[in-house]
PDB file of C-alpha atoms in Angstrom:
ATOM      1  CA  UNK A   1      57.522  99.508 126.024  1.00 74.00           C
ATOM      2  CA  UNK A   2      57.316 102.851 124.215  1.00 81.00           C
ATOM      3  CA  UNK A   3      59.922 104.564 126.173  1.00 87.00           C
ATOM      4  CA  UNK A   4      62.017 101.824 125.594  1.00 89.00           C
ATOM      5  CA  UNK A   5      61.432 101.961 121.771  1.00 90.00           C
ATOM      6  CA  UNK A   6      62.354 105.452 121.356  1.00 86.00           C
ATOM      7  CA  UNK A   7      65.634 105.381 123.579  1.00 91.00           C
ATOM      8  CA  UNK A   8      67.140 102.529 121.280  1.00 90.00           C
ATOM      9  CA  UNK A   9      65.671 104.133 118.440  1.00 91.00           C
ATOM     10  CA  UNK A  10      67.621 107.739 119.761  1.00 89.00           C
ATOM     11  CA  UNK A  11      71.154 105.571 120.111  1.00 86.00           C
ATOM     12  CA  UNK A  12      70.541 104.250 116.760  1.00 87.00           C
ATOM     13  CA  UNK A  13      70.377 107.462 115.180  1.00 83.00           C
ATOM     14  CA  UNK A  14      73.157 108.892 117.273  1.00 84.00           C
ATOM     15  CA  UNK A  15      75.417 106.062 116.248  1.00 83.00           C
ATOM     16  CA  UNK A  16      74.834 106.141 113.016  1.00 78.00           C
ATOM     17  CA  UNK A  17      74.985 109.851 112.687  1.00 74.00           C
ATOM     18  CA  UNK A  18      78.682 109.518 114.301  1.00 73.00           C
ATOM     19  CA  UNK A  19      80.194 106.705 111.959  1.00 66.00           C
ATOM     20  CA  UNK A  20      78.859 108.119 108.735  1.00 61.00           C
ATOM     21  CA  UNK A  21      82.223 108.831 106.814  1.00 61.00           C
ATOM     22  CA  UNK A  22      80.389 111.019 104.048  1.00 60.00           C
ATOM     23  CA  UNK A  23      81.290 111.009 100.294  1.00 58.00           C
ATOM     24  CA  UNK A  24      84.137 108.830  99.897  1.00 59.00           C
ATOM     25  CA  UNK A  25      85.103 110.252  96.464  1.00 61.00           C
ATOM     26  CA  UNK A  26      83.845 113.268  95.385  1.00 62.00           C
ATOM     27  CA  UNK A  27      84.805 112.736  91.649  1.00 66.00           C
ATOM     28  CA  UNK A  28      83.064 109.234  91.224  1.00 65.00           C
ATOM     29  CA  UNK A  29      80.607 110.497  88.450  1.00 67.00           C
ATOM     30  CA  UNK A  30      83.531 111.577  86.120  1.00 67.00           C
ATOM     31  CA  UNK A  31      85.189 108.547  87.047  1.00 65.00           C
ATOM     32  CA  UNK A  32      82.985 106.186  85.807  1.00 70.00           C
ATOM     33  CA  UNK A  33      82.682 108.421  82.511  1.00 72.00           C
ATOM     34  CA  UNK A  34      86.029 107.189  81.729  1.00 73.00           C
ATOM     35  CA  UNK A  35      86.143 103.850  83.651  1.00 71.00           C
ATOM     36  CA  UNK A  36      86.529 101.832  80.053  1.00 77.00           C
ATOM     37  CA  UNK A  37      89.050 104.320  79.414  1.00 75.00           C
ATOM     38  CA  UNK A  38      90.983 103.561  82.713  1.00 73.00           C
ATOM     39  CA  UNK A  39      90.826 100.178  82.019  1.00 74.00           C
ATOM     40  CA  UNK A  40      92.267  99.863  78.495  1.00 76.00           C
ATOM     41  CA  UNK A  41      95.103 102.153  79.887  1.00 72.00           C
ATOM     42  CA  UNK A  42      95.984  99.923  82.777  1.00 72.00           C
ATOM     43  CA  UNK A  43      96.301  97.051  80.877  1.00 77.00           C
ATOM     44  CA  UNK A  44      98.377  98.584  78.173  1.00 80.00           C
ATOM     45  CA  UNK A  45     101.463  97.234  79.784  1.00 85.00           C
ATOM     46  CA  UNK A  46     100.365  93.815  80.056  1.00 87.00           C
ATOM     47  CA  UNK A  47     100.015  93.516  76.304  1.00 86.00           C
ATOM     48  CA  UNK A  48     103.211  94.988  75.341  1.00 89.00           C
ATOM     49  CA  UNK A  49     104.381  91.907  77.544  1.00 92.00           C
ATOM     50  CA  UNK A  50     105.236  93.516  81.517  1.00 94.00           C
ATOM     51  CA  UNK A  51     104.283  91.308  84.015  1.00 94.00           C
ATOM     52  CA  UNK A  52     104.055  91.428  88.027  1.00 94.00           C
ATOM     53  CA  UNK A  53     105.103  88.441  89.554  1.00 94.00           C
ATOM     54  CA  UNK A  54     104.545  88.294  93.842  1.00 94.00           C
ATOM     55  CA  UNK A  55     104.442  85.579  95.991  1.00 93.00           C
ATOM     56  CA  UNK A  56     101.323  87.138  97.686  1.00 92.00           C
ATOM     57  CA  UNK A  57      99.591  87.969  93.986  1.00 90.00           C
ATOM     58  CA  UNK A  58      99.717  84.114  93.634  1.00 90.00           C
ATOM     59  CA  UNK A  59      98.276  83.494  96.732  1.00 89.00           C
ATOM     60  CA  UNK A  60     101.285  81.038  97.521  1.00 88.00           C
ATOM     61  CA  UNK A  61     102.380  83.524 100.817  1.00 89.00           C
ATOM     62  CA  UNK A  62      99.983  84.840 102.883  1.00 91.00           C
ATOM     63  CA  UNK A  63      99.306  88.302 104.415  1.00 93.00           C
ATOM     64  CA  UNK A  64      98.894  89.044 108.195  1.00 93.00           C
ATOM     65  CA  UNK A  65      97.709  91.524 110.892  1.00 94.00           C
ATOM     66  CA  UNK A  66     100.790  93.523 111.488  1.00 94.00           C
ATOM     67  CA  UNK A  67     103.765  94.245 109.663  1.00 95.00           C
ATOM     68  CA  UNK A  68     104.001  92.449 106.325  1.00 95.00           C
ATOM     69  CA  UNK A  69     107.471  92.434 103.473  1.00 95.00           C
ATOM     70  CA  UNK A  70     106.059  93.068  99.882  1.00 95.00           C
ATOM     71  CA  UNK A  71     108.602  91.171  97.302  1.00 96.00           C
ATOM     72  CA  UNK A  72     107.133  92.093  93.615  1.00 97.00           C
ATOM     73  CA  UNK A  73     109.304  91.016  90.768  1.00 97.00           C
ATOM     74  CA  UNK A  74     108.445  93.459  87.654  1.00 97.00           C
ATOM     75  CA  UNK A  75     109.825  92.036  84.232  1.00 96.00           C
ATOM     76  CA  UNK A  76     109.139  92.465  80.448  1.00 95.00           C
ATOM     77  CA  UNK A  77     109.056  89.270  78.137  1.00 94.00           C
ATOM     78  CA  UNK A  78     111.072  87.483  81.590  1.00 92.00           C
ATOM     79  CA  UNK A  79     113.580  90.813  81.659  1.00 95.00           C
ATOM     80  CA  UNK A  80     113.697  92.416  84.711  1.00 95.00           C
ATOM     81  CA  UNK A  81     112.507  95.565  84.368  1.00 94.00           C
ATOM     82  CA  UNK A  82     115.054  98.207  86.298  1.00 93.00           C
ATOM     83  CA  UNK A  83     113.994 101.705  87.682  1.00 92.00           C
ATOM     84  CA  UNK A  84     110.198 101.437  87.321  1.00 94.00           C
ATOM     85  CA  UNK A  85     107.844 103.659  89.705  1.00 96.00           C
ATOM     86  CA  UNK A  86     106.231 100.338  92.134  1.00 97.00           C
ATOM     87  CA  UNK A  87     103.285 101.457  94.479  1.00 97.00           C
ATOM     88  CA  UNK A  88     101.031 100.046  96.517  1.00 97.00           C
ATOM     89  CA  UNK A  89      97.923 101.094  97.875  1.00 96.00           C
ATOM     90  CA  UNK A  90      95.779  98.896 100.941  1.00 96.00           C
ATOM     91  CA  UNK A  91      92.217  99.449 101.455  1.00 93.00           C
ATOM     92  CA  UNK A  92      89.011  98.022 103.018  1.00 89.00           C
ATOM     93  CA  UNK A  93      85.408  98.246 100.539  1.00 79.00           C
ATOM     94  CA  UNK A  94      83.247  99.047 103.104  1.00 74.00           C
ATOM     95  CA  UNK A  95      85.648 101.862 104.498  1.00 78.00           C
ATOM     96  CA  UNK A  96      88.092 104.506 103.431  1.00 79.00           C
ATOM     97  CA  UNK A  97      89.073 104.586 107.303  1.00 82.00           C
ATOM     98  CA  UNK A  98      92.150 102.094 107.431  1.00 87.00           C
ATOM     99  CA  UNK A  99      93.542 103.084 103.358  1.00 91.00           C
ATOM    100  CA  UNK A 100      97.185 103.349 103.092  1.00 94.00           C
ATOM    101  CA  UNK A 101      99.620 103.865 100.575  1.00 96.00           C
ATOM    102  CA  UNK A 102     103.008 103.306  99.498  1.00 97.00           C
ATOM    103  CA  UNK A 103     105.937 102.654  97.084  1.00 98.00           C
ATOM    104  CA  UNK A 104     108.530 100.300  96.691  1.00 98.00           C
ATOM    105  CA  UNK A 105     112.089  99.977  96.536  1.00 97.00           C
ATOM    106  CA  UNK A 106     113.966  98.561  93.911  1.00 96.00           C
ATOM    107  CA  UNK A 107     116.517  96.191  95.616  1.00 94.00           C
ATOM    108  CA  UNK A 108     117.976  94.334  92.990  1.00 93.00           C
ATOM    109  CA  UNK A 109     117.214  94.419  88.736  1.00 94.00           C
ATOM    110  CA  UNK A 110     113.717  94.131  88.718  1.00 94.00           C
ATOM    111  CA  UNK A 111     112.987  93.216  92.672  1.00 97.00           C
ATOM    112  CA  UNK A 112     111.146  95.690  94.463  1.00 98.00           C
ATOM    113  CA  UNK A 113     110.758  94.997  97.879  1.00 97.00           C
ATOM    114  CA  UNK A 114     107.857  97.272 100.644  1.00 98.00           C
ATOM    115  CA  UNK A 115     106.626  97.176 104.174  1.00 97.00           C
ATOM    116  CA  UNK A 116     103.011  96.733 104.492  1.00 95.00           C
ATOM    117  CA  UNK A 117     100.906  97.041 107.965  1.00 95.00           C
ATOM    118  CA  UNK A 118      97.636  95.756 107.950  1.00 95.00           C
ATOM    119  CA  UNK A 119      95.898  97.289 111.417  1.00 93.00           C
ATOM    120  CA  UNK A 120      93.163  94.600 111.688  1.00 91.00           C
ATOM    121  CA  UNK A 121      91.872  91.088 110.921  1.00 91.00           C
ATOM    122  CA  UNK A 122      88.728  91.058 107.955  1.00 91.00           C
ATOM    123  CA  UNK A 123      88.393  91.302 104.250  1.00 93.00           C
ATOM    124  CA  UNK A 124      91.572  93.484 102.284  1.00 94.00           C
ATOM    125  CA  UNK A 125      91.986  94.750  98.730  1.00 94.00           C
ATOM    126  CA  UNK A 126      95.911  95.327  97.937  1.00 96.00           C
ATOM    127  CA  UNK A 127      96.263  97.392  94.652  1.00 94.00           C
ATOM    128  CA  UNK A 128      99.730  96.880  93.292  1.00 96.00           C
ATOM    129  CA  UNK A 129     100.637  99.787  90.652  1.00 95.00           C
ATOM    130  CA  UNK A 130     103.709  99.629  87.830  1.00 94.00           C
ATOM    131  CA  UNK A 131     104.599 102.992  85.733  1.00 93.00           C
ATOM    132  CA  UNK A 132     107.395 102.769  83.339  1.00 91.00           C
ATOM    133  CA  UNK A 133     107.012 104.786  79.924  1.00 85.00           C
ATOM    134  CA  UNK A 134     104.178 107.190  80.627  1.00 86.00           C
ATOM    135  CA  UNK A 135     102.011 103.956  80.991  1.00 87.00           C
ATOM    136  CA  UNK A 136     100.525 101.960  84.108  1.00 88.00           C
ATOM    137  CA  UNK A 137      99.518  98.503  85.154  1.00 91.00           C
ATOM    138  CA  UNK A 138      97.664  97.445  88.562  1.00 91.00           C
ATOM    139  CA  UNK A 139      97.287  94.078  89.938  1.00 92.00           C
ATOM    140  CA  UNK A 140      94.646  93.613  92.737  1.00 92.00           C
ATOM    141  CA  UNK A 141      94.521  91.137  94.909  1.00 93.00           C
ATOM    142  CA  UNK A 142      91.326  90.759  97.586  1.00 92.00           C
ATOM    143  CA  UNK A 143      92.399  88.587 100.785  1.00 93.00           C
ATOM    144  CA  UNK A 144      91.620  88.079 104.289  1.00 92.00           C
ATOM    145  CA  UNK A 145      94.042  88.944 107.201  1.00 91.00           C
ATOM    146  CA  UNK A 146      94.028  87.030 110.552  1.00 90.00           C
ATOM    147  CA  UNK A 147      96.451  86.727 113.443  1.00 86.00           C
ATOM    148  CA  UNK A 148      99.699  84.513 112.494  1.00 78.00           C
ATOM    149  CA  UNK A 149      99.643  81.298 114.045  1.00 62.00           C
ATOM    150  CA  UNK A 150     103.051  80.266 115.839  1.00 56.00           C
ATOM    151  CA  UNK A 151     102.724  77.321 113.362  1.00 50.00           C
ATOM    152  CA  UNK A 152     104.151  79.974 110.547  1.00 50.00           C
TER     153      UNK A 152
END
């Protein structure tokens, strides 16, 4: 019995040590100090009337495991915004192993598109960032990715 507990404890520590990813962000303290300032900066464009509209952000469309197409409309007071820099970041809350990011391309005035690959099912966080006039805004979506059924 004692030997079995010893072996189980050994393997528990071995698995925990092999799966440890270390510190996710080395500048966490400095970022925490500037948290309020960063939130204010990321909401400046919203105050100026800028909006990121997407069926995914409004949860009218779902994201699934595998390839997905993201379509986003970027506008200011209903007028399309051209030549803005839009990007996305996909991350898992519990690990940084699957973190990916990419940029959008403008396919028509104010309409941006990008491909997004979700490697596994489960909880995900999608951040869509828009930059224009030296300012930025971020919209976040917390979602659960699953396999796409044949009826969808």
